[in-house]
XYZ file of C-alpha atoms in Angstrom:
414
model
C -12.816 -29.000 15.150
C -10.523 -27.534 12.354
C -8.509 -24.470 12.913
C -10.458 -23.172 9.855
C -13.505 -23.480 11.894
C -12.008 -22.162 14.998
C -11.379 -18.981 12.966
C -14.220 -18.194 11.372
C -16.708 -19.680 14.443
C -14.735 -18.007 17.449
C -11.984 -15.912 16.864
C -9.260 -14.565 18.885
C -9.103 -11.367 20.154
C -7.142 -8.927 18.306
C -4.252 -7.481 19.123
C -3.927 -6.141 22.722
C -6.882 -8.419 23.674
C -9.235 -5.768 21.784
C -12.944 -7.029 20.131
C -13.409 -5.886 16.539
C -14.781 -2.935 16.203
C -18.788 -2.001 17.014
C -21.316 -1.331 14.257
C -24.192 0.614 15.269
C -26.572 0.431 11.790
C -28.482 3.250 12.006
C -25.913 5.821 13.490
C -26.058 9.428 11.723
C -22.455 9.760 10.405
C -20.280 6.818 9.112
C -17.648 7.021 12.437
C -20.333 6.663 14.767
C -21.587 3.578 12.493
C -18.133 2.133 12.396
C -16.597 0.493 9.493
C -17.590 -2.761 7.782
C -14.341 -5.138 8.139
C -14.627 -8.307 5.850
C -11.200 -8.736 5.707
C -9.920 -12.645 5.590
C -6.371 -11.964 6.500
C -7.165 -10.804 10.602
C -10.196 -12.810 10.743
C -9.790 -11.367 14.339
C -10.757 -8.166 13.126
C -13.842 -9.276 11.033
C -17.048 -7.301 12.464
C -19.315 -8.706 9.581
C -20.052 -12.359 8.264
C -19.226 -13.184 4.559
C -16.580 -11.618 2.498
C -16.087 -8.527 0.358
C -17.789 -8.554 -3.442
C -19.414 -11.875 -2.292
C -20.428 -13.316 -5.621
C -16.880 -13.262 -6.881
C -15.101 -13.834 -3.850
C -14.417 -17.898 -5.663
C -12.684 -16.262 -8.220
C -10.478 -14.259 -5.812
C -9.850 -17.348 -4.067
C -8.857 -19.166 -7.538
C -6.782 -16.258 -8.206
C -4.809 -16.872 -4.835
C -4.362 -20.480 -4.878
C -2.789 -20.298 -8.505
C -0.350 -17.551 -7.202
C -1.630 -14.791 -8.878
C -2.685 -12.999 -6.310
C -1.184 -12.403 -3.083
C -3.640 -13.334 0.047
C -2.636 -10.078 1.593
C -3.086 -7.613 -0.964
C -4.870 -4.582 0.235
C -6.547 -2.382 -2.440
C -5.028 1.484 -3.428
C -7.536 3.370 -2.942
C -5.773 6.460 -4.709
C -8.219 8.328 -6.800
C -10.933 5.774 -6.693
C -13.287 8.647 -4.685
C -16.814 8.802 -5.983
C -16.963 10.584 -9.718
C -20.355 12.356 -7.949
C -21.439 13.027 -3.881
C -24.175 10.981 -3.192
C -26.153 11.640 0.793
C -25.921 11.777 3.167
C -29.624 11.568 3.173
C -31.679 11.598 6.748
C -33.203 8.180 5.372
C -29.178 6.417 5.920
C -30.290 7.056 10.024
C -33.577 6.376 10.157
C -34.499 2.695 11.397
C -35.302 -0.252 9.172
C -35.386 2.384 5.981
C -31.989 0.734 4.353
C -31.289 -3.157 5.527
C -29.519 -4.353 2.140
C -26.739 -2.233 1.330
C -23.979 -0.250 3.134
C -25.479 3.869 2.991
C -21.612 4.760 3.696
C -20.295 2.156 1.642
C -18.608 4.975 -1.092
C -17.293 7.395 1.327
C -14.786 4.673 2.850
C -11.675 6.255 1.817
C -12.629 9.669 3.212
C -14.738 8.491 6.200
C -12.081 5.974 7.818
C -8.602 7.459 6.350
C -7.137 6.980 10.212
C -8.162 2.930 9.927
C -7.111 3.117 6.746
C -3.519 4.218 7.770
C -3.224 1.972 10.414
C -3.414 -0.850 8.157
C -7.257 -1.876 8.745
C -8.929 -3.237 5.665
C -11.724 -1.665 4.736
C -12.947 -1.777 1.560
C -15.864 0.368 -0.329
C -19.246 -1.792 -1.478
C -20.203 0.897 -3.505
C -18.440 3.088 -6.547
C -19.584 5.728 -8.457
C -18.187 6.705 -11.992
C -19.169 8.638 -14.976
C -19.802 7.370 -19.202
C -21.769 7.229 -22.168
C -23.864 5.067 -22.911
C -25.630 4.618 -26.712
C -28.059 2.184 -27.453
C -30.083 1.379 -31.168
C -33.465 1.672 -29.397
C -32.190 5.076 -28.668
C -31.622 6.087 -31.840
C -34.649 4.658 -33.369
C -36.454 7.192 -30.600
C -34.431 9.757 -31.999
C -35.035 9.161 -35.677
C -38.992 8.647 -34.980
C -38.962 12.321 -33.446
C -39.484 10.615 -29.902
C -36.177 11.592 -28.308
C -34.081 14.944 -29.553
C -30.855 15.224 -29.030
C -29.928 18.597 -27.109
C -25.578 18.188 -27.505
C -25.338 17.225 -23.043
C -27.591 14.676 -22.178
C -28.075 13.083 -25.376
C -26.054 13.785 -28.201
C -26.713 13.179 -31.837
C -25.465 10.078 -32.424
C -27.254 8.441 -29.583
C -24.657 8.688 -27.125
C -26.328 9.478 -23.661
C -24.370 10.949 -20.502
C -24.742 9.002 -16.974
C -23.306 8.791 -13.929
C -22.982 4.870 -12.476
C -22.752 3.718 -9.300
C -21.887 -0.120 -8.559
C -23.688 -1.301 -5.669
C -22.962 -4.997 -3.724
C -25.683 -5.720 -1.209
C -24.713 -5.867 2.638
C -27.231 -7.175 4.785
C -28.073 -5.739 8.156
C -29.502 -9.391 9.486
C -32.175 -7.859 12.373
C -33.165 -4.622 10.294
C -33.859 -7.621 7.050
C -35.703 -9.956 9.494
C -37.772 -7.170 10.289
C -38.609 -6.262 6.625
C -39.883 -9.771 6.256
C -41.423 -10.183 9.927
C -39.647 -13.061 10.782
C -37.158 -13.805 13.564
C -33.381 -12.835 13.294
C -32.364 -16.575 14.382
C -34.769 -17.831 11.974
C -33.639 -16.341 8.848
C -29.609 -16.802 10.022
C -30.587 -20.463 10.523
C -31.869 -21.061 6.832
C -29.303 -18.781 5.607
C -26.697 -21.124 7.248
C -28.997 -24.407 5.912
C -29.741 -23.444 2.826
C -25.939 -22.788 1.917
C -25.124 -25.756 3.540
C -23.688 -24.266 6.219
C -21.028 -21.711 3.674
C -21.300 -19.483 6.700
C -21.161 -21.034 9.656
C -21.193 -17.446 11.336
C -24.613 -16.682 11.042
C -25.241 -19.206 14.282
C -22.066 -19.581 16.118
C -21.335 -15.327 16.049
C -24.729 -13.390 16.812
C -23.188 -10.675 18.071
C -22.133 -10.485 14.000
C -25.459 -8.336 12.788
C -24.065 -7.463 8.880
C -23.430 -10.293 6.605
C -22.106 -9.566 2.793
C -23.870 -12.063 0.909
C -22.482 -14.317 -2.074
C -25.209 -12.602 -4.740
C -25.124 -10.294 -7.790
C -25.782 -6.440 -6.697
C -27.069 -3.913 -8.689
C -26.268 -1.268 -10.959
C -27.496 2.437 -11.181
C -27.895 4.694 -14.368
C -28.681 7.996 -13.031
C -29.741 10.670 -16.117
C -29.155 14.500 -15.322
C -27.867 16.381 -11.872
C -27.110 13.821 -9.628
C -27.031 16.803 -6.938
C -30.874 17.141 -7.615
C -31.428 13.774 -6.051
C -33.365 14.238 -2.518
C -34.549 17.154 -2.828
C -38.969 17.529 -2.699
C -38.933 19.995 -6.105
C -36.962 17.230 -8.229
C -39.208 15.409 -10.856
C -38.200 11.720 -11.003
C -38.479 9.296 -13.617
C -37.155 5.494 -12.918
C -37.146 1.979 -14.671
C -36.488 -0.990 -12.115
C -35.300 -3.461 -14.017
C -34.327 -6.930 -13.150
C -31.503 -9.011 -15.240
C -32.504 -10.889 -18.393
C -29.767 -11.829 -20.319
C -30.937 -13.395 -22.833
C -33.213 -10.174 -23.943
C -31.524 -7.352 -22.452
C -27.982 -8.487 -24.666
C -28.779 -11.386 -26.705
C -32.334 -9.801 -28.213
C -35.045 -12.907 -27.202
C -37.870 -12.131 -28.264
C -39.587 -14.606 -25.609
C -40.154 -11.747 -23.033
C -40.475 -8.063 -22.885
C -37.385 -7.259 -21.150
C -35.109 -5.387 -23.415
C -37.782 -3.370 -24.831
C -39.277 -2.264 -21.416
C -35.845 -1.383 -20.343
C -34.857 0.805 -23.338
C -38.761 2.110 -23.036
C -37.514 2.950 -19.392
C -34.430 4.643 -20.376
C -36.511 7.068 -22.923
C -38.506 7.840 -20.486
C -35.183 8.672 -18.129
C -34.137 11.035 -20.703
C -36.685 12.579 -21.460
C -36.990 13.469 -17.747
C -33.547 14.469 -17.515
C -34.245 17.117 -20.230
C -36.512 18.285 -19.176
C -34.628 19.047 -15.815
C -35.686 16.587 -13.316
C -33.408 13.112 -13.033
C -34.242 10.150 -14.580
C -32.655 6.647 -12.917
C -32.641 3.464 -13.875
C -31.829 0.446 -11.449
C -30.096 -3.011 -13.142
C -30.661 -5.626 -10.540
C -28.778 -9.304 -10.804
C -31.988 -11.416 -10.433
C -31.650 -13.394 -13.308
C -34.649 -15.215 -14.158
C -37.096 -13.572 -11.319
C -34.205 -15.028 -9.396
C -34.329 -18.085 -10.040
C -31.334 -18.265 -11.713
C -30.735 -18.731 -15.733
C -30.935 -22.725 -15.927
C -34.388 -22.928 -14.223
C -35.625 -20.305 -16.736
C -34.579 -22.106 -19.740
C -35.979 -25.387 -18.229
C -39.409 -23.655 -17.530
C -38.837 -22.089 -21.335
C -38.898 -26.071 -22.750
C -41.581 -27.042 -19.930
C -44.132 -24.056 -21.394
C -42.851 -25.166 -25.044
C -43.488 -28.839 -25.066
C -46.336 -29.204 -22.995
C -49.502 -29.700 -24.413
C -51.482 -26.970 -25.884
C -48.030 -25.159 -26.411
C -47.017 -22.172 -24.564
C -50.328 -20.735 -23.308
C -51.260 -17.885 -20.928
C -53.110 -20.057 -18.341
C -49.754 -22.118 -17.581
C -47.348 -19.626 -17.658
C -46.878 -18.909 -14.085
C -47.528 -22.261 -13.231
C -45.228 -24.440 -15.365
C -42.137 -22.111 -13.033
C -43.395 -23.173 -9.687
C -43.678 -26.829 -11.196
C -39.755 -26.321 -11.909
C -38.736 -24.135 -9.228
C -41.125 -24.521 -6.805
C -41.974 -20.925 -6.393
C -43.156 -18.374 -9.201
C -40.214 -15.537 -7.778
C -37.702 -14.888 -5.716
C -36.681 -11.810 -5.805
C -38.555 -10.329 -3.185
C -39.307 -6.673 -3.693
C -39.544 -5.959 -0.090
C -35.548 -5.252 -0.121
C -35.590 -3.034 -3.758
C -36.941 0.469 -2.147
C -33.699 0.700 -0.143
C -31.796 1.950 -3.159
C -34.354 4.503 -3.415
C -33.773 5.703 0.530
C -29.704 5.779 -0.389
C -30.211 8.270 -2.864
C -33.063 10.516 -1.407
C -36.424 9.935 -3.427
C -39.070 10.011 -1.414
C -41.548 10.581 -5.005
C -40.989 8.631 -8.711
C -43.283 11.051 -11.089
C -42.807 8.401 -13.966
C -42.578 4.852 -13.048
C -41.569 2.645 -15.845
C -43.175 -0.507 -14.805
C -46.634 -2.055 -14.248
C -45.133 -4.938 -11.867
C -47.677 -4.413 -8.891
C -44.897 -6.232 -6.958
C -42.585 -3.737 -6.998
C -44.953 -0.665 -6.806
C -46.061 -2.324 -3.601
C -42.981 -2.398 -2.011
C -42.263 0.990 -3.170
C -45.463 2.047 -1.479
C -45.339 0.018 1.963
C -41.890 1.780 2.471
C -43.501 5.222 2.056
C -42.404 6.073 -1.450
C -45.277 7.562 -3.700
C -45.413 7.143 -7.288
C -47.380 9.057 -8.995
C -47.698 7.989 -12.567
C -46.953 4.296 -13.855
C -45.842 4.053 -17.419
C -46.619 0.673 -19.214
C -44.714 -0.683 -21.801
C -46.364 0.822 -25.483
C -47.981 -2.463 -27.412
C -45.782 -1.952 -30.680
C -42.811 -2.281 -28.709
C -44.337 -6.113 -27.828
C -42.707 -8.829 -29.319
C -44.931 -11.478 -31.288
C -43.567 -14.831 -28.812
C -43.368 -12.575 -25.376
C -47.362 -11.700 -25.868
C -48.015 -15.113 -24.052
C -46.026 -13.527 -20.993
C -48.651 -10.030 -21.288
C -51.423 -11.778 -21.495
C -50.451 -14.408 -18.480
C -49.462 -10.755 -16.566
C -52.606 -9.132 -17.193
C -54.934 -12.466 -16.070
C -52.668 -12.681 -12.813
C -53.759 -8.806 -12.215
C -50.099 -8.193 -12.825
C -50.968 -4.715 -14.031
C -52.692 -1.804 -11.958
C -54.134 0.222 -14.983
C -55.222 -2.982 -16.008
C -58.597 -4.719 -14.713
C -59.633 -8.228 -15.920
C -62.716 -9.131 -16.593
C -65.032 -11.913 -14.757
C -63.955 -14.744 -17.220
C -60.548 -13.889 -16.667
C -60.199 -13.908 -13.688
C -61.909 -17.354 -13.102
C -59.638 -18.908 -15.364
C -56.579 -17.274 -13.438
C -58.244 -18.638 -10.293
C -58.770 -22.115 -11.691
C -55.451 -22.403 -12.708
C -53.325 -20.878 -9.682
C -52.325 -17.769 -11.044
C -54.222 -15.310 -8.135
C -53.919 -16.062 -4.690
């Protein structure tokens, strides 16, 4: 066996013969939780699997091996404290509420200044900043009389006041087997398989429960008082949205996703004026997922098959490509929702019956679900509505006998 394997399969003890240190998931405050040590330069002092900002931890290692940066380097963390105080919220200690990120994962710097100190490398999965941001849907709203500006939130030339927090997901392995109801050892086994064995952690190190995986995190928008967040009285308005880049910055027309997310955002502000907090979540699940080439292959597999692109074949012609129709399971999207409080959206803007079910199964009500307005629609995405609405994709939506047999017939319901 190489030493490289030794290392990151069964480590030495660290100094003074001592084990890294404990992490106890659902503890109330971060010390009793323990910090999250990723660290690759004491692998003896590693207490999770993976590495820190896992989907660009290749770069980093690029960026060391051509000497321009040094495999040591430990980040200043001077003035990098969050821009706004997030929690803590009674849902970061209650069991199996958050699995996928790190609750205390932007309160490092003042949770763990003592590790810090000592030379321990602990490093924040989570920041939280302040900008503008101005968008032409925006001021479209505003010039049709939709949106006014009112010189804090929004201003008049469309610039719009949030506060941002970066999130990269962190896995607690037995609290995200639960979520699924499947074994721990069976999901650290295809985790290890299906990444060829990246990790080979997850079956040589079970007493390792938190593993910081090599995907895209999310991004939050949050419209109004931040410090409003978790509390019963506070009105909530909120756009999930999952990455589509080809719509959200290039402008396809082939889906809805640009529109619906600057819809969202409307509807964000307009709950922000009128003092409750609007929030929209950016999720990197390009293509349901399934990752940008499969989507464009399944965009020339609806295009050139016969008939043309057609509603019937729409979520078929994916799983013909990728073998499943999505993977971006849901289940694991409420916990962003526990992090920062709401137990109650007031305006949802979405009609995915996916994600309002796993907003519901985790005890999170919404009350009213916003759909995307039809002139907002473009003319090549209406084969995706109409493919949505057969598949019962919609909850305000209910499809009548003919439709649904031909949804049936051609594997779109279950």
């Amino acid at each position: 066996m190489s030493a490289h394997i030794v290392l990151t399969s069964h480590p030495a003890r660290g100094a003074g013969g001592a084990s890294p240190a404990a992490v106890h998931w659902d503890a109330p405050t971060a010390a009793e939780r323990g910090p999250l040590v990723a660290s690759v330069v004491n692998p003896a002092a590693r207490n999770v699997i993976g590495t820190h900002a896992g989907a660009y931890s290749v770069y980093r290692a690029l960026a060391v091996a051509s000497g321009q940066l040094q495999r040591d380097h430990k980040p200043d963390l001077t003035n990098t404290s969050p821009a706004e105080a997030i929690g803590p919220h009674p849902q970061w200690s209650q069991p199996g509420k958050i699995v996928s990120l790190d609750p205390w994962g932007h309160m490092v710097a003042s949770a763990f200044p003592e590790q810090l100190a000592a030379g321990v490398d602990i490093r924040p999965t989570i920041a939280i900043t302040k900008a503008h941001i101005n968008m032409p849907e925006l001021v479209a709203a505003m010039a049709a009389g939709r949106l006014k500006a009112d010189g804090d939130i929004l201003q008049a030339n469309g610039d719009v006041k949030v506060t941002k927090a970066a999130i990269d997901p962190v896995w607690h392995l037995p609290g995200l087997a639960a979520r699924f109801g499947i074994k721990e050892s069976a999901l650290r086994r295809s985790l290890f398989e299906q990444t060829a064995g990246m990790f080979p952690e997850l079956v040589t190190r079970p007493d390792l429960k938190v593993f910081l995986p090599p995907i895209g995190g999310m991004t939050l928008y949050i419209f109004g008082d931040v410090s409003l967040l978790g509390k019963p009285e506070t009105r909530v308005a909120c756009r999930v949205h999952d990455e589509c880049n080809g719509s959200d910055v290039f402008g396809s027309d082939i889906c809805t996703c640009r529109p619906y997310l600057a819809h969202g955002i409307e509807v964000c502000i307009e709950m922000a004026q009128q003092g409750g907090v609007g929030l929209c979540i950016y999720n990197r699940k390009e293509g349901r997922a399934l990752g940008e080439v499969t989507k464009f292959l399944v965009y020339n597999a609806r295009k050139r098959q016969t008939g043309g692109d057609r509603a019937e074949t729409y979520f078929t012609r994916t799983e013909c490509v990728a073998g499943v129709q999505d993977m971006r399971f849901q289940e694991l999207m409420p916990d962003v929702f526990h992090w920062l409080g709401i137990t109650r959206i007031d305006r949802w803007a979405s009609m995915s019956n996916m994600k309002h079910g796993a907003l519901v199964e985790q005890g999170i009500e919404v009350v009213e679900r916003v759909p995307i307005p039809d002139e907002l629609i473009p003319a090549d995405a209406q084969v995706e509505m109409d493919a949505k609405k057969a598949a019962g994709y919609f909850s305000t939506y209910t499809p009548d006998a003919d439709e649904l047999a031909l949804a049936k017939g051609r594997g779109l319901m279950e």
